[in-house]
PDB file of C-alpha atoms in Angstrom:
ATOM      1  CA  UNK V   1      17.023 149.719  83.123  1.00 50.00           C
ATOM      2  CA  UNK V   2      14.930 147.537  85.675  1.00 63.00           C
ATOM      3  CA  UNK V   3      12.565 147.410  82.560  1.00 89.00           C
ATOM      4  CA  UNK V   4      15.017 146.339  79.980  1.00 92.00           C
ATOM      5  CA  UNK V   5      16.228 143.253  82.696  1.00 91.00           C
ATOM      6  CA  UNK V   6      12.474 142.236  83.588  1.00 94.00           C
ATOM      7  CA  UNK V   7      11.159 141.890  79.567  1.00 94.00           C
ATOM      8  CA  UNK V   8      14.961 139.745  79.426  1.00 95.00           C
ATOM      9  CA  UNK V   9      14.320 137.530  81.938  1.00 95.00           C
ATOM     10  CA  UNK V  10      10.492 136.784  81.117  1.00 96.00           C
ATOM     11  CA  UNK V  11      11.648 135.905  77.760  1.00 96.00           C
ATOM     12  CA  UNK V  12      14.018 133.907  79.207  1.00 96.00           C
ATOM     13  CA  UNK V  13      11.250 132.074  81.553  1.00 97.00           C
ATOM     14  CA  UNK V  14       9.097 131.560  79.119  1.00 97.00           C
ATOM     15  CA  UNK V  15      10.758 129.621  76.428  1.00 97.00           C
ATOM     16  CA  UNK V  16      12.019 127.366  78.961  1.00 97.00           C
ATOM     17  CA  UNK V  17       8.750 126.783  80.927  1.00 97.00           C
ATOM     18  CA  UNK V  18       7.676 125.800  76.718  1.00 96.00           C
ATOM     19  CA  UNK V  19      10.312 123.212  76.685  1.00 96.00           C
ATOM     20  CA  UNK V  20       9.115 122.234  79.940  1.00 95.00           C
ATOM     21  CA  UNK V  21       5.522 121.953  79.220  1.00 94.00           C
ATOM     22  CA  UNK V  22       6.744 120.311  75.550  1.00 93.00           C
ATOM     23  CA  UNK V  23       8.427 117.827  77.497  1.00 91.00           C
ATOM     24  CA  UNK V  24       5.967 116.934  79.588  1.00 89.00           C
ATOM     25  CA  UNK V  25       2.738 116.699  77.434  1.00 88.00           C
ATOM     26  CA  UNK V  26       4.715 114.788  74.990  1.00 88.00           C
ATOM     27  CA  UNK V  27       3.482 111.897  76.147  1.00 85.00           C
ATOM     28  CA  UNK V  28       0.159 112.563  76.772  1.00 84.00           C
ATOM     29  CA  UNK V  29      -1.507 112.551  72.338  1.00 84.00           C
ATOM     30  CA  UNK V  30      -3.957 115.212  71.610  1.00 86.00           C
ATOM     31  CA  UNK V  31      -2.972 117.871  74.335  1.00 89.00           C
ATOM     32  CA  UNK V  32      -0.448 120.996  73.625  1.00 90.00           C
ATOM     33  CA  UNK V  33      -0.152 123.165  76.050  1.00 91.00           C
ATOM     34  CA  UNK V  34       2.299 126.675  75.308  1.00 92.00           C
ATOM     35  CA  UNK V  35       3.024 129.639  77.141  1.00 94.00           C
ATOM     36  CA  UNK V  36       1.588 132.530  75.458  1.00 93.00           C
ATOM     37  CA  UNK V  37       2.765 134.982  77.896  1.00 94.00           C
ATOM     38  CA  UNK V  38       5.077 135.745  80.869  1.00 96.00           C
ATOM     39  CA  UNK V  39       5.133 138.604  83.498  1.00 95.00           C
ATOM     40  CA  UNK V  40       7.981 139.166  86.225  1.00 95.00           C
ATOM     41  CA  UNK V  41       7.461 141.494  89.305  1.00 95.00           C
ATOM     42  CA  UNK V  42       9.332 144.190  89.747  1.00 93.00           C
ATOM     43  CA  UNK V  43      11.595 142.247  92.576  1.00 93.00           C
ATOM     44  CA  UNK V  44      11.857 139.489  90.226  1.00 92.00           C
ATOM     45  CA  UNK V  45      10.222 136.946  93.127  1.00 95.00           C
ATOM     46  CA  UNK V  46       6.955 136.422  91.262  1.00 96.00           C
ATOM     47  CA  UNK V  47       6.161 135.166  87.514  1.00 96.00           C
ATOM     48  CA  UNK V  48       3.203 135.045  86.166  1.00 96.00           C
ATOM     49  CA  UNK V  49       2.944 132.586  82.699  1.00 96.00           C
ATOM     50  CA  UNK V  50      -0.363 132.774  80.834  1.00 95.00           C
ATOM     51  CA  UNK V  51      -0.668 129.044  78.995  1.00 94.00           C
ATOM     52  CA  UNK V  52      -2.763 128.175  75.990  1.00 91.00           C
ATOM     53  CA  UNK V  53      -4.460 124.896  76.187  1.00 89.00           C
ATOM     54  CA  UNK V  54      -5.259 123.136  73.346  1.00 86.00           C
ATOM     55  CA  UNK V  55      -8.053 120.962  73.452  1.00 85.00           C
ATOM     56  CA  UNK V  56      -9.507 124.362  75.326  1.00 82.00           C
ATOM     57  CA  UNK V  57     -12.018 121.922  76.900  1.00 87.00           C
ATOM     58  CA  UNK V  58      -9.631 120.149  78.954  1.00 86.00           C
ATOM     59  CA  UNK V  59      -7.747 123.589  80.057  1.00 88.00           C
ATOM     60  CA  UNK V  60      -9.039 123.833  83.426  1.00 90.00           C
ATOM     61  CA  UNK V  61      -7.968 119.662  84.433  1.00 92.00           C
ATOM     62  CA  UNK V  62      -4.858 120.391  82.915  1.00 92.00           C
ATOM     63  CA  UNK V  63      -4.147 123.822  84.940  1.00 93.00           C
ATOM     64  CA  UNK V  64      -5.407 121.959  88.094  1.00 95.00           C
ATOM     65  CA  UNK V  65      -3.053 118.988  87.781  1.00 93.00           C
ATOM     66  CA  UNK V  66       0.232 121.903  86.781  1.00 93.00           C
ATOM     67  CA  UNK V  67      -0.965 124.101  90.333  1.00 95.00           C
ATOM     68  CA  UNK V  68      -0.472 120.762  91.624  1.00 95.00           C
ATOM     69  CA  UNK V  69       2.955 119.814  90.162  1.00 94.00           C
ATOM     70  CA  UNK V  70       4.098 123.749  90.338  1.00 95.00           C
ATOM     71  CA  UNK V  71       7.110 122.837  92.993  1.00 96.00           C
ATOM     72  CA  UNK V  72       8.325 120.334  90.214  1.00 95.00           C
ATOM     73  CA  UNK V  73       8.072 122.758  87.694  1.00 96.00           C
ATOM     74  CA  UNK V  74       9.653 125.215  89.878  1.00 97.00           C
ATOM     75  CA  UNK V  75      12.600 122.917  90.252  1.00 97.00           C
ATOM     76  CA  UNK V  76      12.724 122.042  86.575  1.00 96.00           C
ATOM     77  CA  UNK V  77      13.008 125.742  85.995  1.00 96.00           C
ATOM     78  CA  UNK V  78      15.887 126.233  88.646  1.00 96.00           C
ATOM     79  CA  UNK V  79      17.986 123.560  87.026  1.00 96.00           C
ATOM     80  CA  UNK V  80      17.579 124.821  83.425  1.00 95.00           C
ATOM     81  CA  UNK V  81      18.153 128.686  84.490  1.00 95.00           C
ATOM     82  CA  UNK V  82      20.617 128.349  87.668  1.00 94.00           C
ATOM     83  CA  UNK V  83      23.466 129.987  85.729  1.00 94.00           C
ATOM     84  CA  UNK V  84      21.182 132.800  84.740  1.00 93.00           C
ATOM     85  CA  UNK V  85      19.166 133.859  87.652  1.00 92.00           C
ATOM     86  CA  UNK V  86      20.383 133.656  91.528  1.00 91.00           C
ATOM     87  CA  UNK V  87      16.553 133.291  92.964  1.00 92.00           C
ATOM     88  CA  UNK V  88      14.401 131.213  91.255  1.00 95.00           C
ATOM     89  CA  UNK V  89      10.634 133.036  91.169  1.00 96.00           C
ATOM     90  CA  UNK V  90       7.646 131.743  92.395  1.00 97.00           C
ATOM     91  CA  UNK V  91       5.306 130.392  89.413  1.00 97.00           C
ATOM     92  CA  UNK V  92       1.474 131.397  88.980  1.00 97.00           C
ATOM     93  CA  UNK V  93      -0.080 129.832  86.306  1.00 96.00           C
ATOM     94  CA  UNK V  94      -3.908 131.227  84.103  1.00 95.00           C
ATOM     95  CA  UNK V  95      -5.381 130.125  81.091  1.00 92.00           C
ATOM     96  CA  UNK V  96      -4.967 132.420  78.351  1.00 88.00           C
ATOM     97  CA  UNK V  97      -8.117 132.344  76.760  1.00 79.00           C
ATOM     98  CA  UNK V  98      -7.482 135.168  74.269  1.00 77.00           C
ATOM     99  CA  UNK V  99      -7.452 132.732  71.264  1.00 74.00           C
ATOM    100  CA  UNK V 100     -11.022 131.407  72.637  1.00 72.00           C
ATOM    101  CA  UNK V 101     -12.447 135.113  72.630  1.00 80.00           C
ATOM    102  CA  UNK V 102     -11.286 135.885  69.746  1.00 81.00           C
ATOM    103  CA  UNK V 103     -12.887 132.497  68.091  1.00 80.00           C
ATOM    104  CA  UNK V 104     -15.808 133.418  70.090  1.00 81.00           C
ATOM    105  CA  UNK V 105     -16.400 136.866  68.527  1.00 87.00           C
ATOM    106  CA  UNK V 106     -15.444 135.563  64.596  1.00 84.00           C
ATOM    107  CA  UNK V 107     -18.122 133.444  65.433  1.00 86.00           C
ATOM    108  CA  UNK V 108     -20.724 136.563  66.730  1.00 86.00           C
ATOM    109  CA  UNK V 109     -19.595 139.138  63.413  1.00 89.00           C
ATOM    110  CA  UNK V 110     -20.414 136.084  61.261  1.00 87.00           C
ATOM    111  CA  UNK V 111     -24.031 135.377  62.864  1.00 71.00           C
TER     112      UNK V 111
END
């Protein structure tokens, strides 16, 4: 049951922290960031969203400068999701660099 509610609500997380970050890089040409992947605790306090950041060079500015604006995404979140959820969970954000790997070992089996 607790199961069934966390995958729910970290579906429900995750597409709207992607209209979020849609939103916000809009503006800025050349950089996409997504959300590849989003894990609730237990309690529901904490969520952890793994982001894919394309150009993968910049990923670690761009991660820097969202730890920095997290309260503001926080709040973004709230107001999108306040009819859904009571508590709104506290965000932690890391790169997902799964695409990279994978790239990185195409690049080893062709070699």
């Amino acid at each position: 049951m607790q199961e069934t509610r966390q995958n729910k609500i970290a579906r429900l997380l995750q597409k709207e922290l992607s209209v979020i970050f849609q939103e916000q890089t809009r503006t800025m040409h050349g950089i996409m960031v997504s959300v590849t992947r989003v894990r609730i605790s237990p309690d529901l306090s904490i969520c952890t969203a793994y982001l894919s950041i394309f150009p993968s060079e910049k990923g670690e500015e761009i991660l820097k400068n969202i730890r920095a604006n997290e309260k503001t995404i926080r709040y973004d979140l709230g107001q999108r999701v306040r009819h859904q959820l009571r508590i709104i969970p506290e965000l932690r954000f890391f790169i997902d660099d799964s695409l990279d790997y994978i790239e990185h070992i195409d690049e080893l089996l062709k070699g």
